[in-house]
PDB file of C-alpha atoms in Angstrom:
ATOM      1  CA  UNK Y   1     192.053  11.151  44.084  1.00  0.00           C
ATOM      2  CA  UNK Y   2     189.444  12.194  46.622  1.00  0.00           C
ATOM      3  CA  UNK Y   3     192.008  14.249  48.546  1.00  0.00           C
ATOM      4  CA  UNK Y   4     193.194  16.099  45.439  1.00  0.00           C
ATOM      5  CA  UNK Y   5     189.595  16.866  44.476  1.00  0.00           C
ATOM      6  CA  UNK Y   6     188.892  18.106  47.979  1.00  0.00           C
ATOM      7  CA  UNK Y   7     191.895  20.448  47.824  1.00  0.00           C
ATOM      8  CA  UNK Y   8     190.807  21.806  44.419  1.00  0.00           C
ATOM      9  CA  UNK Y   9     187.240  22.366  45.626  1.00  0.00           C
ATOM     10  CA  UNK Y  10     188.407  24.031  48.852  1.00  0.00           C
ATOM     11  CA  UNK Y  11     190.650  26.448  46.948  1.00  0.00           C
ATOM     12  CA  UNK Y  12     187.816  27.229  44.482  1.00  0.00           C
ATOM     13  CA  UNK Y  13     185.470  28.010  47.350  1.00  0.00           C
ATOM     14  CA  UNK Y  14     187.960  30.114  49.285  1.00  0.00           C
ATOM     15  CA  UNK Y  15     188.589  32.280  46.192  1.00  0.00           C
ATOM     16  CA  UNK Y  16     184.859  32.660  45.374  1.00  0.00           C
ATOM     17  CA  UNK Y  17     183.243  32.765  48.813  1.00  0.00           C
ATOM     18  CA  UNK Y  18     181.127  35.892  49.132  1.00  0.00           C
ATOM     19  CA  UNK Y  19     181.578  36.605  45.403  1.00  0.00           C
ATOM     20  CA  UNK Y  20     178.733  36.935  42.923  1.00  0.00           C
ATOM     21  CA  UNK Y  21     178.187  34.435  40.105  1.00  0.00           C
ATOM     22  CA  UNK Y  22     175.552  35.080  37.426  1.00  0.00           C
ATOM     23  CA  UNK Y  23     174.194  32.090  35.505  1.00  0.00           C
ATOM     24  CA  UNK Y  24     172.262  32.278  32.235  1.00  0.00           C
ATOM     25  CA  UNK Y  25     170.065  29.197  32.299  1.00  0.00           C
ATOM     26  CA  UNK Y  26     168.381  27.876  29.163  1.00  0.00           C
ATOM     27  CA  UNK Y  27     168.453  25.244  26.446  1.00  0.00           C
ATOM     28  CA  UNK Y  28     168.498  21.517  27.192  1.00  0.00           C
ATOM     29  CA  UNK Y  29     169.658  22.127  30.773  1.00  0.00           C
ATOM     30  CA  UNK Y  30     166.234  23.641  31.281  1.00  0.00           C
ATOM     31  CA  UNK Y  31     163.986  21.504  29.067  1.00  0.00           C
ATOM     32  CA  UNK Y  32     165.250  18.096  30.295  1.00  0.00           C
ATOM     33  CA  UNK Y  33     163.606  17.419  33.697  1.00  0.00           C
ATOM     34  CA  UNK Y  34     166.591  15.451  35.070  1.00  0.00           C
ATOM     35  CA  UNK Y  35     169.083  18.188  34.126  1.00  0.00           C
ATOM     36  CA  UNK Y  36     166.733  20.849  35.506  1.00  0.00           C
ATOM     37  CA  UNK Y  37     166.671  19.100  38.893  1.00  0.00           C
ATOM     38  CA  UNK Y  38     170.479  18.860  38.929  1.00  0.00           C
ATOM     39  CA  UNK Y  39     170.770  22.554  38.037  1.00  0.00           C
ATOM     40  CA  UNK Y  40     168.578  23.525  40.991  1.00  0.00           C
ATOM     41  CA  UNK Y  41     170.695  21.283  43.247  1.00  0.00           C
ATOM     42  CA  UNK Y  42     173.840  23.019  41.965  1.00  0.00           C
ATOM     43  CA  UNK Y  43     172.473  26.469  42.794  1.00  0.00           C
ATOM     44  CA  UNK Y  44     171.420  25.353  46.279  1.00  0.00           C
ATOM     45  CA  UNK Y  45     174.821  23.726  46.879  1.00  0.00           C
ATOM     46  CA  UNK Y  46     176.822  26.783  45.786  1.00  0.00           C
ATOM     47  CA  UNK Y  47     174.566  28.985  47.911  1.00  0.00           C
ATOM     48  CA  UNK Y  48     175.185  26.786  50.930  1.00  0.00           C
ATOM     49  CA  UNK Y  49     178.940  27.056  50.269  1.00  0.00           C
ATOM     50  CA  UNK Y  50     178.726  30.848  50.581  1.00  0.00           C
ATOM     51  CA  UNK Y  51     178.551  31.993  46.935  1.00  0.00           C
ATOM     52  CA  UNK Y  52     176.080  34.635  45.790  1.00  0.00           C
ATOM     53  CA  UNK Y  53     174.205  33.141  42.834  1.00  0.00           C
ATOM     54  CA  UNK Y  54     171.973  35.086  40.425  1.00  0.00           C
ATOM     55  CA  UNK Y  55     169.987  33.126  37.812  1.00  0.00           C
ATOM     56  CA  UNK Y  56     168.765  34.708  34.562  1.00  0.00           C
ATOM     57  CA  UNK Y  57     166.689  32.358  32.425  1.00  0.00           C
ATOM     58  CA  UNK Y  58     165.332  32.080  28.910  1.00  0.00           C
ATOM     59  CA  UNK Y  59     162.480  29.930  27.662  1.00  0.00           C
ATOM     60  CA  UNK Y  60     162.181  30.172  23.867  1.00  0.00           C
ATOM     61  CA  UNK Y  61     160.735  26.665  23.311  1.00  0.00           C
ATOM     62  CA  UNK Y  62     158.078  27.209  25.979  1.00  0.00           C
ATOM     63  CA  UNK Y  63     157.130  30.573  24.446  1.00  0.00           C
ATOM     64  CA  UNK Y  64     156.846  28.961  21.001  1.00  0.00           C
ATOM     65  CA  UNK Y  65     154.615  26.189  22.358  1.00  0.00           C
ATOM     66  CA  UNK Y  66     152.292  28.680  24.051  1.00  0.00           C
ATOM     67  CA  UNK Y  67     152.131  31.010  21.008  1.00  0.00           C
ATOM     68  CA  UNK Y  68     151.029  28.009  18.974  1.00  0.00           C
ATOM     69  CA  UNK Y  69     148.512  26.962  21.617  1.00  0.00           C
ATOM     70  CA  UNK Y  70     146.835  30.384  21.799  1.00  0.00           C
ATOM     71  CA  UNK Y  71     147.126  30.948  18.047  1.00  0.00           C
ATOM     72  CA  UNK Y  72     149.366  34.038  18.067  1.00  0.00           C
ATOM     73  CA  UNK Y  73     151.471  34.347  14.911  1.00  0.00           C
ATOM     74  CA  UNK Y  74     155.087  35.382  15.344  1.00  0.00           C
ATOM     75  CA  UNK Y  75     157.568  36.256  12.638  1.00  0.00           C
ATOM     76  CA  UNK Y  76     161.315  36.729  12.565  1.00  0.00           C
ATOM     77  CA  UNK Y  77     163.284  39.616  11.044  1.00  0.00           C
ATOM     78  CA  UNK Y  78     167.060  39.271  10.734  1.00  0.00           C
ATOM     79  CA  UNK Y  79     167.071  36.276  13.109  1.00  0.00           C
ATOM     80  CA  UNK Y  80     165.181  38.071  15.890  1.00  0.00           C
ATOM     81  CA  UNK Y  81     161.584  37.487  16.872  1.00  0.00           C
ATOM     82  CA  UNK Y  82     159.359  40.506  16.193  1.00  0.00           C
ATOM     83  CA  UNK Y  83     157.735  41.145  19.559  1.00  0.00           C
ATOM     84  CA  UNK Y  84     154.261  42.502  18.938  1.00  0.00           C
ATOM     85  CA  UNK Y  85     152.235  43.332  22.045  1.00  0.00           C
ATOM     86  CA  UNK Y  86     150.452  39.971  21.717  1.00  0.00           C
ATOM     87  CA  UNK Y  87     153.756  38.106  21.516  1.00  0.00           C
ATOM     88  CA  UNK Y  88     155.177  39.968  24.535  1.00  0.00           C
ATOM     89  CA  UNK Y  89     151.989  39.215  26.510  1.00  0.00           C
ATOM     90  CA  UNK Y  90     152.525  35.513  25.921  1.00  0.00           C
ATOM     91  CA  UNK Y  91     156.298  35.711  26.528  1.00  0.00           C
ATOM     92  CA  UNK Y  92     155.714  37.546  29.824  1.00  0.00           C
ATOM     93  CA  UNK Y  93     153.087  35.030  30.892  1.00  0.00           C
ATOM     94  CA  UNK Y  94     155.326  32.042  30.138  1.00  0.00           C
ATOM     95  CA  UNK Y  95     158.639  33.473  31.370  1.00  0.00           C
ATOM     96  CA  UNK Y  96     157.482  35.378  34.467  1.00  0.00           C
ATOM     97  CA  UNK Y  97     154.918  32.699  35.297  1.00  0.00           C
ATOM     98  CA  UNK Y  98     155.503  29.017  34.713  1.00  0.00           C
ATOM     99  CA  UNK Y  99     159.196  28.995  33.822  1.00  0.00           C
ATOM    100  CA  UNK Y 100     160.348  31.440  36.490  1.00  0.00           C
ATOM    101  CA  UNK Y 101     158.448  29.788  39.337  1.00  0.00           C
ATOM    102  CA  UNK Y 102     159.532  26.276  38.341  1.00  0.00           C
ATOM    103  CA  UNK Y 103     163.148  27.387  38.777  1.00  0.00           C
ATOM    104  CA  UNK Y 104     162.718  29.312  42.035  1.00  0.00           C
ATOM    105  CA  UNK Y 105     160.672  26.531  43.620  1.00  0.00           C
ATOM    106  CA  UNK Y 106     163.138  23.915  42.325  1.00  0.00           C
ATOM    107  CA  UNK Y 107     166.021  25.696  44.064  1.00  0.00           C
ATOM    108  CA  UNK Y 108     163.975  25.916  47.269  1.00  0.00           C
ATOM    109  CA  UNK Y 109     163.116  22.207  47.074  1.00  0.00           C
ATOM    110  CA  UNK Y 110     166.835  21.451  46.667  1.00  0.00           C
ATOM    111  CA  UNK Y 111     167.580  23.181  49.979  1.00  0.00           C
ATOM    112  CA  UNK Y 112     168.409  26.661  48.711  1.00  0.00           C
ATOM    113  CA  UNK Y 113     166.553  29.966  48.886  1.00  0.00           C
ATOM    114  CA  UNK Y 114     165.314  31.668  45.730  1.00  0.00           C
ATOM    115  CA  UNK Y 115     162.856  34.345  44.735  1.00  0.00           C
ATOM    116  CA  UNK Y 116     161.453  34.598  41.204  1.00  0.00           C
ATOM    117  CA  UNK Y 117     161.316  38.085  39.695  1.00  0.00           C
ATOM    118  CA  UNK Y 118     160.848  39.714  36.326  1.00  0.00           C
ATOM    119  CA  UNK Y 119     162.617  42.836  35.162  1.00  0.00           C
ATOM    120  CA  UNK Y 120     159.394  44.775  35.823  1.00  0.00           C
ATOM    121  CA  UNK Y 121     159.563  44.152  39.581  1.00  0.00           C
ATOM    122  CA  UNK Y 122     161.059  47.097  41.487  1.00  0.00           C
ATOM    123  CA  UNK Y 123     162.226  48.520  38.124  1.00  0.00           C
ATOM    124  CA  UNK Y 124     164.839  45.772  37.966  1.00  0.00           C
ATOM    125  CA  UNK Y 125     165.515  45.925  34.191  1.00  0.00           C
ATOM    126  CA  UNK Y 126     164.817  49.292  32.547  1.00  0.00           C
ATOM    127  CA  UNK Y 127     165.055  49.294  28.765  1.00  0.00           C
ATOM    128  CA  UNK Y 128     165.088  51.330  25.609  1.00  0.00           C
ATOM    129  CA  UNK Y 129     163.536  49.985  22.432  1.00  0.00           C
ATOM    130  CA  UNK Y 130     166.029  47.927  20.431  1.00  0.00           C
ATOM    131  CA  UNK Y 131     165.988  48.301  16.649  1.00  0.00           C
ATOM    132  CA  UNK Y 132     167.219  45.532  14.359  1.00  0.00           C
ATOM    133  CA  UNK Y 133     169.197  45.885  11.148  1.00  0.00           C
ATOM    134  CA  UNK Y 134     171.803  48.581  10.552  1.00  0.00           C
ATOM    135  CA  UNK Y 135     171.844  52.327  11.179  1.00  0.00           C
ATOM    136  CA  UNK Y 136     170.819  53.002   7.582  1.00  0.00           C
ATOM    137  CA  UNK Y 137     168.299  50.166   7.324  1.00  0.00           C
ATOM    138  CA  UNK Y 138     166.495  49.798  10.634  1.00  0.00           C
ATOM    139  CA  UNK Y 139     164.138  46.890  11.292  1.00  0.00           C
ATOM    140  CA  UNK Y 140     161.276  47.413  13.741  1.00  0.00           C
ATOM    141  CA  UNK Y 141     161.405  44.435  16.105  1.00  0.00           C
ATOM    142  CA  UNK Y 142     158.382  45.617  18.095  1.00  0.00           C
ATOM    143  CA  UNK Y 143     158.739  45.665  21.876  1.00  0.00           C
ATOM    144  CA  UNK Y 144     162.236  44.230  22.137  1.00  0.00           C
ATOM    145  CA  UNK Y 145     164.220  45.977  24.846  1.00  0.00           C
ATOM    146  CA  UNK Y 146     167.859  46.851  25.315  1.00  0.00           C
ATOM    147  CA  UNK Y 147     168.761  47.005  29.011  1.00  0.00           C
ATOM    148  CA  UNK Y 148     169.894  50.489  30.052  1.00  0.00           C
ATOM    149  CA  UNK Y 149     169.515  50.371  33.856  1.00  0.00           C
ATOM    150  CA  UNK Y 150     169.816  47.432  36.278  1.00  0.00           C
ATOM    151  CA  UNK Y 151     168.507  47.827  39.832  1.00  0.00           C
ATOM    152  CA  UNK Y 152     171.598  46.302  41.443  1.00  0.00           C
ATOM    153  CA  UNK Y 153     170.458  47.500  44.899  1.00  0.00           C
ATOM    154  CA  UNK Y 154     167.540  45.070  44.803  1.00  0.00           C
ATOM    155  CA  UNK Y 155     169.748  42.175  43.643  1.00  0.00           C
ATOM    156  CA  UNK Y 156     172.354  42.873  46.333  1.00  0.00           C
ATOM    157  CA  UNK Y 157     169.723  43.213  49.071  1.00  0.00           C
ATOM    158  CA  UNK Y 158     168.376  39.765  48.182  1.00  0.00           C
ATOM    159  CA  UNK Y 159     171.869  38.271  47.991  1.00  0.00           C
ATOM    160  CA  UNK Y 160     172.778  39.845  51.344  1.00  0.00           C
ATOM    161  CA  UNK Y 161     169.716  38.117  52.802  1.00  0.00           C
ATOM    162  CA  UNK Y 162     170.904  34.763  51.437  1.00  0.00           C
ATOM    163  CA  UNK Y 163     168.346  34.633  48.633  1.00  0.00           C
ATOM    164  CA  UNK Y 164     169.126  33.935  44.963  1.00  0.00           C
ATOM    165  CA  UNK Y 165     167.169  36.149  42.555  1.00  0.00           C
ATOM    166  CA  UNK Y 166     165.780  34.164  39.594  1.00  0.00           C
ATOM    167  CA  UNK Y 167     165.186  36.760  36.879  1.00  0.00           C
ATOM    168  CA  UNK Y 168     162.845  36.491  33.875  1.00  0.00           C
ATOM    169  CA  UNK Y 169     164.088  38.673  30.972  1.00  0.00           C
ATOM    170  CA  UNK Y 170     160.951  40.802  30.695  1.00  0.00           C
ATOM    171  CA  UNK Y 171     161.611  44.501  31.244  1.00  0.00           C
ATOM    172  CA  UNK Y 172     160.021  47.944  31.338  1.00  0.00           C
ATOM    173  CA  UNK Y 173     160.844  51.342  29.858  1.00  0.00           C
ATOM    174  CA  UNK Y 174     163.215  53.634  31.740  1.00  0.00           C
ATOM    175  CA  UNK Y 175     161.753  55.518  34.699  1.00  0.00           C
ATOM    176  CA  UNK Y 176     160.393  58.908  33.742  1.00  0.00           C
ATOM    177  CA  UNK Y 177     160.363  58.124  30.011  1.00  0.00           C
ATOM    178  CA  UNK Y 178     157.260  58.035  27.819  1.00  0.00           C
ATOM    179  CA  UNK Y 179     157.567  54.272  27.385  1.00  0.00           C
ATOM    180  CA  UNK Y 180     157.982  53.548  31.121  1.00  0.00           C
ATOM    181  CA  UNK Y 181     154.850  51.365  31.161  1.00  0.00           C
ATOM    182  CA  UNK Y 182     155.765  49.417  27.996  1.00  0.00           C
ATOM    183  CA  UNK Y 183     156.542  45.724  28.565  1.00  0.00           C
ATOM    184  CA  UNK Y 184     159.753  44.715  26.772  1.00  0.00           C
ATOM    185  CA  UNK Y 185     161.017  41.309  25.724  1.00  0.00           C
ATOM    186  CA  UNK Y 186     164.785  41.057  26.354  1.00  0.00           C
ATOM    187  CA  UNK Y 187     167.313  38.547  25.012  1.00  0.00           C
ATOM    188  CA  UNK Y 188     168.233  36.446  28.068  1.00  0.00           C
ATOM    189  CA  UNK Y 189     171.932  36.135  27.160  1.00  0.00           C
ATOM    190  CA  UNK Y 190     172.257  39.895  26.783  1.00  0.00           C
ATOM    191  CA  UNK Y 191     170.390  40.456  30.058  1.00  0.00           C
ATOM    192  CA  UNK Y 192     172.642  38.005  31.934  1.00  0.00           C
ATOM    193  CA  UNK Y 193     175.837  39.592  30.601  1.00  0.00           C
ATOM    194  CA  UNK Y 194     174.608  43.073  31.432  1.00  0.00           C
ATOM    195  CA  UNK Y 195     173.462  42.118  34.949  1.00  0.00           C
ATOM    196  CA  UNK Y 196     176.817  40.412  35.582  1.00  0.00           C
ATOM    197  CA  UNK Y 197     178.654  43.505  34.357  1.00  0.00           C
ATOM    198  CA  UNK Y 198     176.612  45.896  36.492  1.00  0.00           C
ATOM    199  CA  UNK Y 199     177.149  43.673  39.561  1.00  0.00           C
ATOM    200  CA  UNK Y 200     180.879  43.387  38.733  1.00  0.00           C
ATOM    201  CA  UNK Y 201     180.366  39.655  39.225  1.00  0.00           C
ATOM    202  CA  UNK Y 202     183.312  37.292  39.629  1.00  0.00           C
ATOM    203  CA  UNK Y 203     181.874  34.953  36.995  1.00  0.00           C
ATOM    204  CA  UNK Y 204     179.120  34.746  34.425  1.00  0.00           C
ATOM    205  CA  UNK Y 205     178.190  31.338  33.008  1.00  0.00           C
ATOM    206  CA  UNK Y 206     176.128  30.876  29.865  1.00  0.00           C
ATOM    207  CA  UNK Y 207     174.687  27.353  29.892  1.00  0.00           C
ATOM    208  CA  UNK Y 208     174.227  26.409  26.227  1.00  0.00           C
ATOM    209  CA  UNK Y 209     173.557  23.392  24.007  1.00  0.00           C
ATOM    210  CA  UNK Y 210     177.070  23.339  22.591  1.00  0.00           C
ATOM    211  CA  UNK Y 211     180.381  22.025  23.908  1.00  0.00           C
ATOM    212  CA  UNK Y 212     181.942  25.514  23.921  1.00  0.00           C
ATOM    213  CA  UNK Y 213     183.929  27.333  21.233  1.00  0.00           C
ATOM    214  CA  UNK Y 214     185.477  24.873  18.772  1.00  0.00           C
ATOM    215  CA  UNK Y 215     188.299  25.432  16.292  1.00  0.00           C
ATOM    216  CA  UNK Y 216     188.074  24.435  12.623  1.00  0.00           C
ATOM    217  CA  UNK Y 217     189.162  20.877  13.535  1.00  0.00           C
ATOM    218  CA  UNK Y 218     186.217  20.785  15.997  1.00  0.00           C
ATOM    219  CA  UNK Y 219     188.556  20.728  18.998  1.00  0.00           C
ATOM    220  CA  UNK Y 220     187.418  22.576  22.132  1.00  0.00           C
ATOM    221  CA  UNK Y 221     189.210  25.871  22.760  1.00  0.00           C
ATOM    222  CA  UNK Y 222     189.384  25.864  26.561  1.00  0.00           C
ATOM    223  CA  UNK Y 223     190.285  29.496  27.146  1.00  0.00           C
ATOM    224  CA  UNK Y 224     190.259  32.609  24.992  1.00  0.00           C
ATOM    225  CA  UNK Y 225     190.916  36.322  25.417  1.00  0.00           C
ATOM    226  CA  UNK Y 226     188.681  38.990  23.869  1.00  0.00           C
ATOM    227  CA  UNK Y 227     191.374  39.583  21.224  1.00  0.00           C
ATOM    228  CA  UNK Y 228     191.516  35.858  20.413  1.00  0.00           C
ATOM    229  CA  UNK Y 229     187.776  35.919  19.823  1.00  0.00           C
ATOM    230  CA  UNK Y 230     187.999  38.915  17.466  1.00  0.00           C
ATOM    231  CA  UNK Y 231     190.637  36.994  15.467  1.00  0.00           C
ATOM    232  CA  UNK Y 232     188.496  33.827  15.368  1.00  0.00           C
ATOM    233  CA  UNK Y 233     185.496  35.801  14.093  1.00  0.00           C
ATOM    234  CA  UNK Y 234     187.794  37.463  11.534  1.00  0.00           C
ATOM    235  CA  UNK Y 235     189.037  34.145  10.103  1.00  0.00           C
ATOM    236  CA  UNK Y 236     185.530  32.628  10.276  1.00  0.00           C
ATOM    237  CA  UNK Y 237     186.351  29.976  12.882  1.00  0.00           C
ATOM    238  CA  UNK Y 238     183.455  31.450  14.866  1.00  0.00           C
ATOM    239  CA  UNK Y 239     180.410  31.921  12.619  1.00  0.00           C
ATOM    240  CA  UNK Y 240     176.629  32.134  12.630  1.00  0.00           C
ATOM    241  CA  UNK Y 241     174.806  31.617  15.906  1.00  0.00           C
ATOM    242  CA  UNK Y 242     178.085  31.328  17.824  1.00  0.00           C
ATOM    243  CA  UNK Y 243     178.948  34.993  17.204  1.00  0.00           C
ATOM    244  CA  UNK Y 244     176.235  36.412  19.492  1.00  0.00           C
ATOM    245  CA  UNK Y 245     177.111  33.855  22.202  1.00  0.00           C
ATOM    246  CA  UNK Y 246     180.777  34.865  22.333  1.00  0.00           C
ATOM    247  CA  UNK Y 247     179.850  38.543  22.048  1.00  0.00           C
ATOM    248  CA  UNK Y 248     177.736  38.335  25.221  1.00  0.00           C
ATOM    249  CA  UNK Y 249     180.743  36.788  26.948  1.00  0.00           C
ATOM    250  CA  UNK Y 250     183.245  39.407  25.749  1.00  0.00           C
ATOM    251  CA  UNK Y 251     180.826  42.262  26.572  1.00  0.00           C
ATOM    252  CA  UNK Y 252     180.485  40.994  30.153  1.00  0.00           C
ATOM    253  CA  UNK Y 253     184.257  40.720  30.575  1.00  0.00           C
ATOM    254  CA  UNK Y 254     184.715  44.254  29.213  1.00  0.00           C
ATOM    255  CA  UNK Y 255     182.196  45.477  31.821  1.00  0.00           C
ATOM    256  CA  UNK Y 256     184.409  44.075  34.593  1.00  0.00           C
ATOM    257  CA  UNK Y 257     183.380  40.438  35.054  1.00  0.00           C
ATOM    258  CA  UNK Y 258     186.523  38.402  35.800  1.00  0.00           C
ATOM    259  CA  UNK Y 259     185.618  35.396  33.659  1.00  0.00           C
ATOM    260  CA  UNK Y 260     182.780  34.474  31.292  1.00  0.00           C
ATOM    261  CA  UNK Y 261     182.112  30.772  30.725  1.00  0.00           C
ATOM    262  CA  UNK Y 262     180.400  29.358  27.641  1.00  0.00           C
ATOM    263  CA  UNK Y 263     179.432  26.053  29.210  1.00  0.00           C
ATOM    264  CA  UNK Y 264     177.845  22.854  27.900  1.00  0.00           C
ATOM    265  CA  UNK Y 265     174.583  22.730  29.842  1.00  0.00           C
ATOM    266  CA  UNK Y 266     173.862  19.206  28.561  1.00  0.00           C
ATOM    267  CA  UNK Y 267     176.461  17.850  30.981  1.00  0.00           C
ATOM    268  CA  UNK Y 268     174.935  16.847  34.350  1.00  0.00           C
ATOM    269  CA  UNK Y 269     175.946  19.267  37.153  1.00  0.00           C
ATOM    270  CA  UNK Y 270     177.596  21.590  34.598  1.00  0.00           C
ATOM    271  CA  UNK Y 271     177.340  24.582  36.938  1.00  0.00           C
ATOM    272  CA  UNK Y 272     178.944  22.844  39.914  1.00  0.00           C
ATOM    273  CA  UNK Y 273     181.700  21.334  37.745  1.00  0.00           C
ATOM    274  CA  UNK Y 274     182.751  24.643  36.228  1.00  0.00           C
ATOM    275  CA  UNK Y 275     182.668  26.644  39.451  1.00  0.00           C
ATOM    276  CA  UNK Y 276     184.317  24.109  41.756  1.00  0.00           C
ATOM    277  CA  UNK Y 277     186.768  22.231  39.500  1.00  0.00           C
ATOM    278  CA  UNK Y 278     188.877  25.260  38.604  1.00  0.00           C
ATOM    279  CA  UNK Y 279     190.788  25.622  41.865  1.00  0.00           C
ATOM    280  CA  UNK Y 280     191.977  29.044  42.942  1.00  0.00           C
ATOM    281  CA  UNK Y 281     192.536  30.217  39.332  1.00  0.00           C
ATOM    282  CA  UNK Y 282     188.857  29.527  38.799  1.00  0.00           C
ATOM    283  CA  UNK Y 283     189.169  28.870  35.080  1.00  0.00           C
ATOM    284  CA  UNK Y 284     186.699  25.996  34.987  1.00  0.00           C
ATOM    285  CA  UNK Y 285     187.151  22.249  34.737  1.00  0.00           C
ATOM    286  CA  UNK Y 286     188.849  22.575  31.335  1.00  0.00           C
ATOM    287  CA  UNK Y 287     186.412  19.997  29.957  1.00  0.00           C
ATOM    288  CA  UNK Y 288     183.000  21.615  30.048  1.00  0.00           C
ATOM    289  CA  UNK Y 289     183.348  24.620  27.755  1.00  0.00           C
ATOM    290  CA  UNK Y 290     185.304  27.778  26.981  1.00  0.00           C
ATOM    291  CA  UNK Y 291     186.389  30.480  29.433  1.00  0.00           C
ATOM    292  CA  UNK Y 292     186.640  34.043  28.130  1.00  0.00           C
ATOM    293  CA  UNK Y 293     188.839  36.600  29.904  1.00  0.00           C
ATOM    294  CA  UNK Y 294     190.335  39.999  29.045  1.00  0.00           C
TER     295      UNK Y 294
END
């Protein structure tokens, strides 16, 4: 009923008011114009309800389209794009430019306040070079960065001022290091989990193109602990491209985030549903994905 929903929403808000929620935004939620508009409305709505929202976005399809357009070849090693300087130039242009500003202006148009940033602004995301492969057999992925330092002061100053930072996952080397001026391409899921952990956020949501974590009968597993996930990887319930997704979630929880949501971003208003339908326990709507906790 309307009254029951109102009570649930009120208890969700009272438990999360003034708390920080980090959202990794990508996939269909981003590439479908209608869903993109709804996402921006969700951010503005949650902001107006008193939550502190940080958006970290990807943009793989847009990068691919632009690489093709400008004729830059890119290759993959062990499932990761090798980021030559030319590739990073294009990635930075697309992510920090078009994609980032479409999101920040969309949130503003929806009645919120947002500022688009990249990890190079005010030394927001400082990185070390990330090598692929194993210790014994390293793969050079080019300028792919692993986030070492997050400028949480900047993020908190913006949030204190009522502004949502919209962060493009393009970083720099660590201050004072030889590679300080190098531009690094960062995996957006990893960046979101790390930022959430450093902020000790109440929630991190990964909007994806899947329903959540499914068991072998393809039934949605609504909530899992980190140990559950290790077991599911062990018995090969979780395989392939799902492994990194759940790993980002467990890493964030281990860093101190209270709950990590692997959420189906193809559902309209996915963000609002998961944050507001959980009541005071805040464990999501139970329909829109999987919640990971310690």
